[in-house]
């Protein structure tokens, strides 16, 4: 999912830039962490960072100083919940290519559903944060099982315990995950099965390519 954001989105797209920001922050923390025991390596890495110009060096710029803006209430639980559902999905397809499937996630209205909505505002998406975590070509988030669900569909059931505000808010929610073979063709650019034809890029890639052509 990181590679899709970095290489498939438009250069200045917020999704791509946010991914770069997270990677830069993670690298900064890792380098400062091992600097006391590997000073020469840390300094070399620091001096070759392309986005730090005229740097004083890793030892003259202080210790780790992560911004409080990184800690958003509920985001950790949202990611952990999505990862639990991803494990259910991947386990249901037993080693097959996840991109050849679309995922339907069913959660009753409640806190867990709201947390997943923070990762995917639309009902169905191939570019949301939730879909990136699921590693599928498309993810649909619903509050009830769709009537058109195939009778032979493999419905995986699970539960996730939400623990917020240091334990003051605790809620165990159930969810269902359904993996369905996707009917669309593989996009020749992003390699997801989101195109109408194997010879034509998907709508997202067409939009990105059109933007490149106009710049």
PDB file of C-alpha atoms in Angstrom:
ATOM      1  CA  UNK A   1       0.000   0.000   0.000  1.00  0.00           C
ATOM      2  CA  UNK A   2       2.917   2.360   0.659  1.00  0.00           C
ATOM      3  CA  UNK A   3       4.360   1.655  -2.778  1.00  0.00           C
ATOM      4  CA  UNK A   4       0.970   2.358  -4.367  1.00  0.00           C
ATOM      5  CA  UNK A   5       0.779   5.730  -2.634  1.00  0.00           C
ATOM      6  CA  UNK A   6       4.353   6.646  -3.493  1.00  0.00           C
ATOM      7  CA  UNK A   7       4.483   5.515  -7.103  1.00  0.00           C
ATOM      8  CA  UNK A   8       0.880   5.688  -8.331  1.00  0.00           C
ATOM      9  CA  UNK A   9      -0.545   8.879  -6.845  1.00  0.00           C
ATOM     10  CA  UNK A  10       0.119  12.315  -8.331  1.00  0.00           C
ATOM     11  CA  UNK A  11       3.394  13.860  -7.159  1.00  0.00           C
ATOM     12  CA  UNK A  12       1.800  16.474  -4.883  1.00  0.00           C
ATOM     13  CA  UNK A  13      -1.264  14.463  -3.875  1.00  0.00           C
ATOM     14  CA  UNK A  14      -1.886  14.691  -0.083  1.00  0.00           C
ATOM     15  CA  UNK A  15      -1.935  10.883   0.153  1.00  0.00           C
ATOM     16  CA  UNK A  16       1.560  10.683  -1.347  1.00  0.00           C
ATOM     17  CA  UNK A  17       2.931  13.618   0.628  1.00  0.00           C
ATOM     18  CA  UNK A  18       1.520  12.295   3.917  1.00  0.00           C
ATOM     19  CA  UNK A  19       3.201   8.943   3.243  1.00  0.00           C
ATOM     20  CA  UNK A  20       6.530  10.711   2.634  1.00  0.00           C
ATOM     21  CA  UNK A  21       6.077  12.687   5.857  1.00  0.00           C
ATOM     22  CA  UNK A  22       5.516   9.533   7.914  1.00  0.00           C
ATOM     23  CA  UNK A  23       8.545   7.815   6.369  1.00  0.00           C
ATOM     24  CA  UNK A  24      10.709  10.885   7.013  1.00  0.00           C
ATOM     25  CA  UNK A  25       9.571  11.086  10.647  1.00  0.00           C
ATOM     26  CA  UNK A  26      10.169   7.365  11.185  1.00  0.00           C
ATOM     27  CA  UNK A  27      13.666   7.585   9.672  1.00  0.00           C
ATOM     28  CA  UNK A  28      14.519  10.608  11.823  1.00  0.00           C
ATOM     29  CA  UNK A  29      13.510   8.764  15.025  1.00  0.00           C
ATOM     30  CA  UNK A  30      15.357   5.573  14.048  1.00  0.00           C
ATOM     31  CA  UNK A  31      18.566   7.438  13.175  1.00  0.00           C
ATOM     32  CA  UNK A  32      18.525   9.466  16.411  1.00  0.00           C
ATOM     33  CA  UNK A  33      17.860   6.260  18.379  1.00  0.00           C
ATOM     34  CA  UNK A  34      20.958   4.409  17.183  1.00  0.00           C
ATOM     35  CA  UNK A  35      23.185   7.513  16.959  1.00  0.00           C
ATOM     36  CA  UNK A  36      24.771   6.996  20.428  1.00  0.00           C
ATOM     37  CA  UNK A  37      25.992   3.478  19.527  1.00  0.00           C
ATOM     38  CA  UNK A  38      26.538   3.934  15.759  1.00  0.00           C
ATOM     39  CA  UNK A  39      27.568   7.587  15.529  1.00  0.00           C
ATOM     40  CA  UNK A  40      29.342   7.462  12.168  1.00  0.00           C
ATOM     41  CA  UNK A  41      26.494   5.621  10.438  1.00  0.00           C
ATOM     42  CA  UNK A  42      23.915   7.955  11.970  1.00  0.00           C
ATOM     43  CA  UNK A  43      25.845  11.029  10.869  1.00  0.00           C
ATOM     44  CA  UNK A  44      26.283   9.685   7.344  1.00  0.00           C
ATOM     45  CA  UNK A  45      22.574   8.954   7.014  1.00  0.00           C
ATOM     46  CA  UNK A  46      21.701  12.378   8.406  1.00  0.00           C
ATOM     47  CA  UNK A  47      24.025  14.197   6.020  1.00  0.00           C
ATOM     48  CA  UNK A  48      22.530  12.445   2.994  1.00  0.00           C
ATOM     49  CA  UNK A  49      18.885  13.202   3.732  1.00  0.00           C
ATOM     50  CA  UNK A  50      17.680  15.019   0.595  1.00  0.00           C
ATOM     51  CA  UNK A  51      15.176  17.208   2.485  1.00  0.00           C
ATOM     52  CA  UNK A  52      17.609  18.514   5.134  1.00  0.00           C
ATOM     53  CA  UNK A  53      19.807  21.254   3.720  1.00  0.00           C
ATOM     54  CA  UNK A  54      22.800  22.760   5.564  1.00  0.00           C
ATOM     55  CA  UNK A  55      22.159  20.504   8.552  1.00  0.00           C
ATOM     56  CA  UNK A  56      24.303  20.862  11.662  1.00  0.00           C
ATOM     57  CA  UNK A  57      24.350  17.100  12.091  1.00  0.00           C
ATOM     58  CA  UNK A  58      22.484  14.569  14.139  1.00  0.00           C
ATOM     59  CA  UNK A  59      24.363  15.361  17.378  1.00  0.00           C
ATOM     60  CA  UNK A  60      23.770  19.124  17.224  1.00  0.00           C
ATOM     61  CA  UNK A  61      20.035  19.033  16.594  1.00  0.00           C
ATOM     62  CA  UNK A  62      18.846  17.413  19.811  1.00  0.00           C
ATOM     63  CA  UNK A  63      17.285  14.136  20.858  1.00  0.00           C
ATOM     64  CA  UNK A  64      14.019  12.613  19.599  1.00  0.00           C
ATOM     65  CA  UNK A  65      11.252  15.200  19.698  1.00  0.00           C
ATOM     66  CA  UNK A  66       8.087  13.689  18.228  1.00  0.00           C
ATOM     67  CA  UNK A  67       5.258  16.156  17.786  1.00  0.00           C
ATOM     68  CA  UNK A  68       2.085  15.682  19.845  1.00  0.00           C
ATOM     69  CA  UNK A  69       0.168  16.081  16.587  1.00  0.00           C
ATOM     70  CA  UNK A  70       1.035  12.456  15.793  1.00  0.00           C
ATOM     71  CA  UNK A  71      -1.036  11.153  18.707  1.00  0.00           C
ATOM     72  CA  UNK A  72      -4.664  11.370  17.678  1.00  0.00           C
ATOM     73  CA  UNK A  73      -7.295   9.761  19.933  1.00  0.00           C
ATOM     74  CA  UNK A  74      -8.710   6.614  18.380  1.00  0.00           C
ATOM     75  CA  UNK A  75      -6.317   6.338  15.430  1.00  0.00           C
ATOM     76  CA  UNK A  76      -4.267   3.539  17.035  1.00  0.00           C
ATOM     77  CA  UNK A  77      -7.432   1.549  17.768  1.00  0.00           C
ATOM     78  CA  UNK A  78      -8.706   2.173  14.231  1.00  0.00           C
ATOM     79  CA  UNK A  79      -5.494   0.820  12.690  1.00  0.00           C
ATOM     80  CA  UNK A  80      -5.381  -2.171  15.043  1.00  0.00           C
ATOM     81  CA  UNK A  81      -9.026  -2.968  14.307  1.00  0.00           C
ATOM     82  CA  UNK A  82      -8.444  -2.737  10.564  1.00  0.00           C
ATOM     83  CA  UNK A  83      -5.374  -4.994  10.871  1.00  0.00           C
ATOM     84  CA  UNK A  84      -7.440  -7.586  12.752  1.00  0.00           C
ATOM     85  CA  UNK A  85      -9.970  -7.570   9.914  1.00  0.00           C
ATOM     86  CA  UNK A  86      -7.172  -7.795   7.374  1.00  0.00           C
ATOM     87  CA  UNK A  87      -5.852 -10.900   9.126  1.00  0.00           C
ATOM     88  CA  UNK A  88      -9.326 -12.427   8.887  1.00  0.00           C
ATOM     89  CA  UNK A  89      -9.474 -11.573   5.178  1.00  0.00           C
ATOM     90  CA  UNK A  90      -6.010 -12.907   4.331  1.00  0.00           C
ATOM     91  CA  UNK A  91      -6.662 -16.052   6.329  1.00  0.00           C
ATOM     92  CA  UNK A  92      -9.843 -16.696   4.348  1.00  0.00           C
ATOM     93  CA  UNK A  93      -8.060 -16.654   0.971  1.00  0.00           C
ATOM     94  CA  UNK A  94      -5.186 -18.913   2.113  1.00  0.00           C
ATOM     95  CA  UNK A  95      -2.166 -17.412   0.382  1.00  0.00           C
ATOM     96  CA  UNK A  96      -3.897 -16.213  -2.783  1.00  0.00           C
ATOM     97  CA  UNK A  97      -3.290 -12.791  -4.294  1.00  0.00           C
ATOM     98  CA  UNK A  98      -5.270 -10.324  -2.153  1.00  0.00           C
ATOM     99  CA  UNK A  99      -5.553  -7.905  -5.076  1.00  0.00           C
ATOM    100  CA  UNK A 100      -7.756 -10.401  -6.908  1.00  0.00           C
ATOM    101  CA  UNK A 101     -10.451  -9.847  -4.288  1.00  0.00           C
ATOM    102  CA  UNK A 102     -12.795  -7.205  -3.013  1.00  0.00           C
ATOM    103  CA  UNK A 103     -13.538  -7.156   0.708  1.00  0.00           C
ATOM    104  CA  UNK A 104     -16.889  -6.504   2.322  1.00  0.00           C
ATOM    105  CA  UNK A 105     -16.687  -5.508   5.998  1.00  0.00           C
ATOM    106  CA  UNK A 106     -19.903  -5.565   7.999  1.00  0.00           C
ATOM    107  CA  UNK A 107     -19.992  -3.852  11.413  1.00  0.00           C
ATOM    108  CA  UNK A 108     -23.077  -2.943  13.402  1.00  0.00           C
ATOM    109  CA  UNK A 109     -23.449   0.802  14.134  1.00  0.00           C
ATOM    110  CA  UNK A 110     -21.224   1.745  17.042  1.00  0.00           C
ATOM    111  CA  UNK A 111     -17.744   2.865  17.989  1.00  0.00           C
ATOM    112  CA  UNK A 112     -15.872   0.344  15.815  1.00  0.00           C
ATOM    113  CA  UNK A 113     -17.894   1.342  12.762  1.00  0.00           C
ATOM    114  CA  UNK A 114     -17.107   5.018  13.439  1.00  0.00           C
ATOM    115  CA  UNK A 115     -13.399   4.231  13.725  1.00  0.00           C
ATOM    116  CA  UNK A 116     -13.479   2.423  10.361  1.00  0.00           C
ATOM    117  CA  UNK A 117     -15.354   5.376   8.827  1.00  0.00           C
ATOM    118  CA  UNK A 118     -12.369   7.533   9.809  1.00  0.00           C
ATOM    119  CA  UNK A 119     -10.296   5.340   7.472  1.00  0.00           C
ATOM    120  CA  UNK A 120     -12.907   5.187   4.700  1.00  0.00           C
ATOM    121  CA  UNK A 121     -15.601   7.839   4.410  1.00  0.00           C
ATOM    122  CA  UNK A 122     -17.133   6.316   1.279  1.00  0.00           C
ATOM    123  CA  UNK A 123     -19.115   3.100   1.350  1.00  0.00           C
ATOM    124  CA  UNK A 124     -16.891   1.554  -1.320  1.00  0.00           C
ATOM    125  CA  UNK A 125     -13.352   2.607  -2.220  1.00  0.00           C
ATOM    126  CA  UNK A 126     -10.209   1.340  -3.903  1.00  0.00           C
ATOM    127  CA  UNK A 127      -7.992   4.198  -2.679  1.00  0.00           C
ATOM    128  CA  UNK A 128      -8.991   4.678   0.995  1.00  0.00           C
ATOM    129  CA  UNK A 129      -6.690   4.114   3.945  1.00  0.00           C
ATOM    130  CA  UNK A 130      -8.874   1.172   4.966  1.00  0.00           C
ATOM    131  CA  UNK A 131      -8.466  -0.474   1.568  1.00  0.00           C
ATOM    132  CA  UNK A 132      -4.701   0.057   1.685  1.00  0.00           C
ATOM    133  CA  UNK A 133      -4.574  -1.739   5.022  1.00  0.00           C
ATOM    134  CA  UNK A 134      -6.776  -4.558   3.735  1.00  0.00           C
ATOM    135  CA  UNK A 135      -4.407  -4.956   0.733  1.00  0.00           C
ATOM    136  CA  UNK A 136      -7.379  -5.711  -1.551  1.00  0.00           C
ATOM    137  CA  UNK A 137      -8.393  -4.047  -4.799  1.00  0.00           C
ATOM    138  CA  UNK A 138     -11.596  -2.691  -3.285  1.00  0.00           C
ATOM    139  CA  UNK A 139     -13.186  -2.469   0.166  1.00  0.00           C
ATOM    140  CA  UNK A 140     -16.830  -1.945   1.051  1.00  0.00           C
ATOM    141  CA  UNK A 141     -17.847  -0.888   4.575  1.00  0.00           C
ATOM    142  CA  UNK A 142     -21.448  -1.664   5.576  1.00  0.00           C
ATOM    143  CA  UNK A 143     -23.563  -1.735   8.734  1.00  0.00           C
ATOM    144  CA  UNK A 144     -25.522  -4.814   7.666  1.00  0.00           C
ATOM    145  CA  UNK A 145     -24.987  -7.849   5.477  1.00  0.00           C
ATOM    146  CA  UNK A 146     -25.958  -7.075   1.860  1.00  0.00           C
ATOM    147  CA  UNK A 147     -28.956  -8.998   0.522  1.00  0.00           C
ATOM    148  CA  UNK A 148     -27.061  -9.954  -2.642  1.00  0.00           C
ATOM    149  CA  UNK A 149     -24.373 -11.831  -0.693  1.00  0.00           C
ATOM    150  CA  UNK A 150     -23.763 -15.177  -2.454  1.00  0.00           C
ATOM    151  CA  UNK A 151     -25.180 -18.163  -0.596  1.00  0.00           C
ATOM    152  CA  UNK A 152     -21.792 -19.894  -0.686  1.00  0.00           C
ATOM    153  CA  UNK A 153     -19.837 -16.829   0.475  1.00  0.00           C
ATOM    154  CA  UNK A 154     -17.235 -17.524   3.156  1.00  0.00           C
ATOM    155  CA  UNK A 155     -18.228 -15.153   5.969  1.00  0.00           C
ATOM    156  CA  UNK A 156     -15.504 -14.769   8.592  1.00  0.00           C
ATOM    157  CA  UNK A 157     -16.707 -13.554  11.986  1.00  0.00           C
ATOM    158  CA  UNK A 158     -14.552 -11.850  14.572  1.00  0.00           C
ATOM    159  CA  UNK A 159     -14.534  -9.468  17.525  1.00  0.00           C
ATOM    160  CA  UNK A 160     -12.334  -6.518  18.451  1.00  0.00           C
ATOM    161  CA  UNK A 161     -11.963  -4.896  21.870  1.00  0.00           C
ATOM    162  CA  UNK A 162     -11.701  -1.104  21.751  1.00  0.00           C
ATOM    163  CA  UNK A 163      -9.807   0.441  24.668  1.00  0.00           C
ATOM    164  CA  UNK A 164      -9.787   4.250  24.767  1.00  0.00           C
ATOM    165  CA  UNK A 165      -8.933   6.933  27.315  1.00  0.00           C
ATOM    166  CA  UNK A 166      -6.753   4.617  29.371  1.00  0.00           C
ATOM    167  CA  UNK A 167      -9.501   2.047  29.776  1.00  0.00           C
ATOM    168  CA  UNK A 168     -12.332   4.479  30.568  1.00  0.00           C
ATOM    169  CA  UNK A 169     -13.969   3.561  27.258  1.00  0.00           C
ATOM    170  CA  UNK A 170     -14.106  -0.160  26.560  1.00  0.00           C
ATOM    171  CA  UNK A 171     -16.319  -1.723  23.921  1.00  0.00           C
ATOM    172  CA  UNK A 172     -16.164  -5.140  22.298  1.00  0.00           C
ATOM    173  CA  UNK A 173     -17.580  -5.091  18.801  1.00  0.00           C
ATOM    174  CA  UNK A 174     -18.235  -7.908  16.368  1.00  0.00           C
ATOM    175  CA  UNK A 175     -17.541  -7.775  12.654  1.00  0.00           C
ATOM    176  CA  UNK A 176     -17.923  -9.897   9.551  1.00  0.00           C
ATOM    177  CA  UNK A 177     -15.464 -10.074   6.652  1.00  0.00           C
ATOM    178  CA  UNK A 178     -16.397 -11.423   3.229  1.00  0.00           C
ATOM    179  CA  UNK A 179     -13.838 -11.958   0.450  1.00  0.00           C
ATOM    180  CA  UNK A 180     -15.314 -11.936  -3.047  1.00  0.00           C
ATOM    181  CA  UNK A 181     -13.408 -12.508  -6.316  1.00  0.00           C
ATOM    182  CA  UNK A 182     -13.298  -9.145  -8.054  1.00  0.00           C
ATOM    183  CA  UNK A 183     -14.867  -8.896 -11.494  1.00  0.00           C
ATOM    184  CA  UNK A 184     -12.753  -6.070 -12.889  1.00  0.00           C
ATOM    185  CA  UNK A 185      -9.525  -6.235 -14.900  1.00  0.00           C
ATOM    186  CA  UNK A 186      -5.979  -5.527 -13.701  1.00  0.00           C
ATOM    187  CA  UNK A 187      -4.870  -1.935 -14.224  1.00  0.00           C
ATOM    188  CA  UNK A 188      -1.598  -1.951 -16.216  1.00  0.00           C
ATOM    189  CA  UNK A 189      -0.288   0.961 -14.115  1.00  0.00           C
ATOM    190  CA  UNK A 190      -1.149   0.333 -10.440  1.00  0.00           C
ATOM    191  CA  UNK A 191      -1.693  -3.442 -10.831  1.00  0.00           C
ATOM    192  CA  UNK A 192      -4.969  -3.368  -8.910  1.00  0.00           C
ATOM    193  CA  UNK A 193      -8.078  -4.996 -10.359  1.00  0.00           C
ATOM    194  CA  UNK A 194      -9.976  -1.741 -10.755  1.00  0.00           C
ATOM    195  CA  UNK A 195     -10.011  -1.246 -14.527  1.00  0.00           C
ATOM    196  CA  UNK A 196     -12.702  -1.973 -17.104  1.00  0.00           C
ATOM    197  CA  UNK A 197     -10.058  -3.379 -19.446  1.00  0.00           C
ATOM    198  CA  UNK A 198      -6.600  -4.875 -18.978  1.00  0.00           C
ATOM    199  CA  UNK A 199      -5.293  -2.504 -21.662  1.00  0.00           C
ATOM    200  CA  UNK A 200      -6.686   0.651 -20.047  1.00  0.00           C
ATOM    201  CA  UNK A 201      -5.610   2.275 -16.762  1.00  0.00           C
ATOM    202  CA  UNK A 202      -8.171   2.471 -13.980  1.00  0.00           C
ATOM    203  CA  UNK A 203     -10.071   5.748 -13.302  1.00  0.00           C
ATOM    204  CA  UNK A 204      -7.623   6.796 -10.555  1.00  0.00           C
ATOM    205  CA  UNK A 205      -4.585   6.265 -12.794  1.00  0.00           C
ATOM    206  CA  UNK A 206      -6.258   7.972 -15.754  1.00  0.00           C
ATOM    207  CA  UNK A 207      -6.841  11.014 -13.565  1.00  0.00           C
ATOM    208  CA  UNK A 208      -3.201  11.063 -12.424  1.00  0.00           C
ATOM    209  CA  UNK A 209      -1.914  10.651 -15.994  1.00  0.00           C
ATOM    210  CA  UNK A 210      -4.205  13.423 -17.213  1.00  0.00           C
ATOM    211  CA  UNK A 211      -2.810  15.714 -14.503  1.00  0.00           C
ATOM    212  CA  UNK A 212       0.762  14.934 -15.545  1.00  0.00           C
ATOM    213  CA  UNK A 213      -0.044  15.736 -19.136  1.00  0.00           C
ATOM    214  CA  UNK A 214      -1.449  19.145 -18.228  1.00  0.00           C
ATOM    215  CA  UNK A 215       1.593  20.256 -16.221  1.00  0.00           C
TER     216      UNK A 215
END
